[in-house]
Amino acid sequence: MDKFLIRGGRALKGRVEISGAKNSALPCLAAALLTDETVILHNVPYVKDLITQRRLLEDLGATVLTPELRTHKITARNIATFEAPYELVKTMRASVLALGPLLARFGQARVSMPGGCAIGTRPIDLHLKAFEQLGAVIELESGDVVARAPKGRLVGADVGFEKVTVTGTENVMMASSLASGRTIIRNAAREPEIEDLAELMNRMGARIKGAGTDTIEIDGVDAMSGAEHTIIPDRIETGTFIVAAAITGGEVEITRCDPTHLRAAIGKLGEAGVEIDELNQSTLSVRRSASGLKAKDVITEPHPLFPTDMQAQYMALMTQAEGNSVIQETIFENRFMHASELTRMGANISIHGNEATVHGPTPLSGARVLASDLRASASLVLAALCANGETLIDRVYHIDRGYETIVRKLWALGADIERITDHEASAAEAVQSV
Ligand code: UD1
């Protein structure tokens, strides 16, 4: 397995360009299943999850061309099967996003039930309940969810989510877009990725109103067409680079981002002593304030509040802040896996239930650490960048799922970071064992 070797202590300086949002590109690729015409997506990040999503579409029978690295031309004319197999679902939960569009267009879908993952059980019961409200019949067969629309077409309904779910909202938007009649989604997720998906789908001929608010109205149409769309910038990658600049005491210009998509994170980081100037609509200039980093409590909540996907990176930053900060995780039940690895690097973190208290500041020192999930890996990279000495991060395949060319981007900012490939690692281990 590939590893990152980071020698910490260098202040990052320079300019970094933000890639397209992974969490927007994933549903947008799935939405291409709603039509037999071609959907062209620009600014698709070149990350492992998108390669997996592309493979899923190809396995279903769609053609996916990439005339340029970040442009996908998807034509789902000849769909051969309606099944997302276990091999794909187990590596990427977002493959459940195939359920909604397949059910909408073909009246049937089969998706392997996602199991647990490092950050909790992550069920899809809310997606399935909503599909049932749209008239689908759901059965569990040999570990697969099998969904059918009895007369081949779903029927619009009033769907209320008891808990805010991002991919659940996206799945229901896609499922109901070709249903007969009107669907109303209540307690819908309000993430910018939902708005981006709605924008693409409306270009494809869907009739969606209210995306970005907690009530979304969808008037079903008979068919959808091809469209062209550019994916929004990745707000979590933006937040991660803000923390990278602050934690290393550097000065970084972040370009091609959208600050309006991460107001809560920018606000909290500002309170904690990170100076963030908006140079224009898509450029931020970031440095640590002269008075230093201050401990500030945070609670993760659905958008527009502080995102769970920034919690691990924020925790890494708080290890360098003056005072005690309480970080409360309300979205996922087991999302503090990075805390024990940060502790191995010298952080002082105590955990009680869903609350972590970071007692700062503590100097960090390089260590061998293990990445446990995508954002946990990012927090270890950030900690390593400010630690004394060398950190070897194992299992970085997690970070490859969602951060485009992170080694190259950090290296260009002056970080001392290198990827040790599987091949090099096993050669080194072989030499050591001689
Ligand atoms: C999405 C994001 C992920 C982010 C998360 C929360 C994508 C591809 N992934 O994940 O990066 O961390 O939103 O912002 O967009 N839940 C249920 N039953 C369900 C669905 C969800 O109990 O059927 C629970 C989950 O276990 C979790 C909470 O609801 O506790 C929110 O999860 P959800 O918003 O669905 O996360 P994802 O859409 O999987």
PDB file of N, CA and C in Angstrom, residues 270-305:
ATOM      1  N   GLY A 270     -11.759  31.714  11.245  1.00  0.00           N
ATOM      2  CA  GLY A 270     -11.440  33.116  11.520  1.00  0.00           C
ATOM      3  C   GLY A 270     -11.407  33.377  13.022  1.00  0.00           C
ATOM      4  N   GLU A 271     -12.442  32.871  13.733  1.00  0.00           N
ATOM      5  CA  GLU A 271     -12.477  33.034  15.208  1.00  0.00           C
ATOM      6  C   GLU A 271     -11.249  32.394  15.846  1.00  0.00           C
ATOM      7  N   ALA A 272     -10.778  31.308  15.229  1.00  0.00           N
ATOM      8  CA  ALA A 272      -9.651  30.559  15.809  1.00  0.00           C
ATOM      9  C   ALA A 272      -8.298  31.176  15.444  1.00  0.00           C
ATOM     10  N   GLY A 273      -8.330  32.316  14.776  1.00  0.00           N
ATOM     11  CA  GLY A 273      -7.066  33.005  14.520  1.00  0.00           C
ATOM     12  C   GLY A 273      -6.487  32.787  13.133  1.00  0.00           C
ATOM     13  N   VAL A 274      -7.318  32.358  12.192  1.00  0.00           N
ATOM     14  CA  VAL A 274      -6.831  32.222  10.814  1.00  0.00           C
ATOM     15  C   VAL A 274      -7.333  33.439  10.029  1.00  0.00           C
ATOM     16  N   GLU A 275      -6.415  34.165   9.447  1.00  0.00           N
ATOM     17  CA  GLU A 275      -6.820  35.347   8.661  1.00  0.00           C
ATOM     18  C   GLU A 275      -7.149  34.908   7.248  1.00  0.00           C
ATOM     19  N   ILE A 276      -8.392  35.130   6.859  1.00  0.00           N
ATOM     20  CA  ILE A 276      -8.810  34.686   5.526  1.00  0.00           C
ATOM     21  C   ILE A 276      -9.380  35.899   4.788  1.00  0.00           C
ATOM     22  N   ASP A 277      -8.684  36.351   3.762  1.00  0.00           N
ATOM     23  CA  ASP A 277      -9.166  37.493   2.978  1.00  0.00           C
ATOM     24  C   ASP A 277      -9.721  37.001   1.657  1.00  0.00           C
ATOM     25  N   GLU A 278     -10.896  37.515   1.299  1.00  0.00           N
ATOM     26  CA  GLU A 278     -11.454  37.155  -0.012  1.00  0.00           C
ATOM     27  C   GLU A 278     -10.950  38.160  -1.028  1.00  0.00           C
ATOM     28  N   LEU A 279     -10.010  37.759  -1.860  1.00  0.00           N
ATOM     29  CA  LEU A 279      -9.424  38.684  -2.837  1.00  0.00           C
ATOM     30  C   LEU A 279     -10.412  38.958  -3.969  1.00  0.00           C
ATOM     31  N   ASN A 280     -11.167  37.949  -4.332  1.00  0.00           N
ATOM     32  CA  ASN A 280     -12.288  38.115  -5.255  1.00  0.00           C
ATOM     33  C   ASN A 280     -13.230  36.934  -5.033  1.00  0.00           C
ATOM     34  N   GLN A 281     -14.213  36.759  -5.926  1.00  0.00           N
ATOM     35  CA  GLN A 281     -15.248  35.731  -5.702  1.00  0.00           C
ATOM     36  C   GLN A 281     -14.696  34.314  -5.597  1.00  0.00           C
ATOM     37  N   SER A 282     -13.512  34.099  -6.165  1.00  0.00           N
ATOM     38  CA  SER A 282     -13.015  32.719  -6.201  1.00  0.00           C
ATOM     39  C   SER A 282     -11.585  32.589  -5.676  1.00  0.00           C
ATOM     40  N   THR A 283     -11.106  33.622  -4.984  1.00  0.00           N
ATOM     41  CA  THR A 283      -9.722  33.558  -4.489  1.00  0.00           C
ATOM     42  C   THR A 283      -9.656  33.985  -3.027  1.00  0.00           C
ATOM     43  N   LEU A 284      -8.974  33.171  -2.244  1.00  0.00           N
ATOM     44  CA  LEU A 284      -8.769  33.496  -0.836  1.00  0.00           C
ATOM     45  C   LEU A 284      -7.276  33.642  -0.561  1.00  0.00           C
ATOM     46  N   SER A 285      -6.954  34.534   0.363  1.00  0.00           N
ATOM     47  CA  SER A 285      -5.574  34.620   0.817  1.00  0.00           C
ATOM     48  C   SER A 285      -5.596  34.255   2.302  1.00  0.00           C
ATOM     49  N   VAL A 286      -4.746  33.307   2.700  1.00  0.00           N
ATOM     50  CA  VAL A 286      -4.833  32.750   4.047  1.00  0.00           C
ATOM     51  C   VAL A 286      -3.493  32.810   4.769  1.00  0.00           C
ATOM     52  N   ARG A 287      -3.522  33.262   5.994  1.00  0.00           N
ATOM     53  CA  ARG A 287      -2.335  33.195   6.862  1.00  0.00           C
ATOM     54  C   ARG A 287      -2.812  33.124   8.318  1.00  0.00           C
ATOM     55  N   ARG A 288      -1.874  32.720   9.183  1.00  0.00           N
ATOM     56  CA  ARG A 288      -2.190  32.684  10.611  1.00  0.00           C
ATOM     57  C   ARG A 288      -2.106  34.112  11.142  1.00  0.00           C
ATOM     58  N   SER A 289      -3.031  34.511  12.031  1.00  0.00           N
ATOM     59  CA  SER A 289      -2.997  35.896  12.506  1.00  0.00           C
ATOM     60  C   SER A 289      -1.786  36.097  13.438  1.00  0.00           C
ATOM     61  N   ALA A 290      -1.330  37.334  13.543  1.00  0.00           N
ATOM     62  CA  ALA A 290      -0.133  37.631  14.338  1.00  0.00           C
ATOM     63  C   ALA A 290      -0.328  37.220  15.792  1.00  0.00           C
ATOM     64  N   SER A 291      -1.587  37.256  16.267  1.00  0.00           N
ATOM     65  CA  SER A 291      -1.818  36.894  17.673  1.00  0.00           C
ATOM     66  C   SER A 291      -1.877  35.377  17.879  1.00  0.00           C
ATOM     67  N   GLY A 292      -1.762  34.595  16.833  1.00  0.00           N
ATOM     68  CA  GLY A 292      -1.681  33.140  16.969  1.00  0.00           C
ATOM     69  C   GLY A 292      -3.038  32.448  16.960  1.00  0.00           C
ATOM     70  N   LEU A 293      -3.002  31.125  17.068  1.00  0.00           N
ATOM     71  CA  LEU A 293      -4.234  30.330  17.010  1.00  0.00           C
ATOM     72  C   LEU A 293      -4.857  30.200  18.391  1.00  0.00           C
ATOM     73  N   LYS A 294      -6.182  30.337  18.435  1.00  0.00           N
ATOM     74  CA  LYS A 294      -6.904  30.260  19.712  1.00  0.00           C
ATOM     75  C   LYS A 294      -7.880  29.081  19.668  1.00  0.00           C
ATOM     76  N   ALA A 295      -8.015  28.377  20.793  1.00  0.00           N
ATOM     77  CA  ALA A 295      -8.950  27.250  20.840  1.00  0.00           C
ATOM     78  C   ALA A 295     -10.383  27.764  20.716  1.00  0.00           C
ATOM     79  N   LYS A 296     -11.149  27.149  19.847  1.00  0.00           N
ATOM     80  CA  LYS A 296     -12.582  27.485  19.696  1.00  0.00           C
ATOM     81  C   LYS A 296     -13.364  26.185  19.558  1.00  0.00           C
ATOM     82  N   ASP A 297     -14.463  26.097  20.271  1.00  0.00           N
ATOM     83  CA  ASP A 297     -15.291  24.891  20.196  1.00  0.00           C
ATOM     84  C   ASP A 297     -16.024  24.836  18.859  1.00  0.00           C
ATOM     85  N   VAL A 298     -16.342  23.624  18.455  1.00  0.00           N
ATOM     86  CA  VAL A 298     -17.109  23.504  17.213  1.00  0.00           C
ATOM     87  C   VAL A 298     -18.069  22.322  17.305  1.00  0.00           C
ATOM     88  N   ILE A 299     -19.190  22.455  16.607  1.00  0.00           N
ATOM     89  CA  ILE A 299     -20.165  21.351  16.518  1.00  0.00           C
ATOM     90  C   ILE A 299     -20.403  21.084  15.038  1.00  0.00           C
ATOM     91  N   THR A 300     -20.280  19.830  14.626  1.00  0.00           N
ATOM     92  CA  THR A 300     -20.557  19.528  13.217  1.00  0.00           C
ATOM     93  C   THR A 300     -22.067  19.392  13.032  1.00  0.00           C
ATOM     94  N   GLU A 301     -22.565  19.982  11.960  1.00  0.00           N
ATOM     95  CA  GLU A 301     -24.000  19.910  11.681  1.00  0.00           C
ATOM     96  C   GLU A 301     -24.225  19.972  10.174  1.00  0.00           C
ATOM     97  N   PRO A 302     -25.426  19.621   9.716  1.00  0.00           N
ATOM     98  CA  PRO A 302     -25.673  19.699   8.271  1.00  0.00           C
ATOM     99  C   PRO A 302     -25.480  21.126   7.755  1.00  0.00           C
ATOM    100  N   HIS A 303     -25.198  21.242   6.459  1.00  0.00           N
ATOM    101  CA  HIS A 303     -25.038  22.546   5.824  1.00  0.00           C
ATOM    102  C   HIS A 303     -26.273  23.410   6.075  1.00  0.00           C
ATOM    103  N   PRO A 304     -26.165  24.692   6.334  1.00  0.00           N
ATOM    104  CA  PRO A 304     -24.976  25.530   6.149  1.00  0.00           C
ATOM    105  C   PRO A 304     -24.077  25.645   7.375  1.00  0.00           C
ATOM    106  N   LEU A 305     -24.207  24.738   8.348  1.00  0.00           N
ATOM    107  CA  LEU A 305     -23.355  24.835   9.536  1.00  0.00           C
ATOM    108  C   LEU A 305     -22.026  24.104   9.296  1.00  0.00           C
TER     109      LEU A 305
END
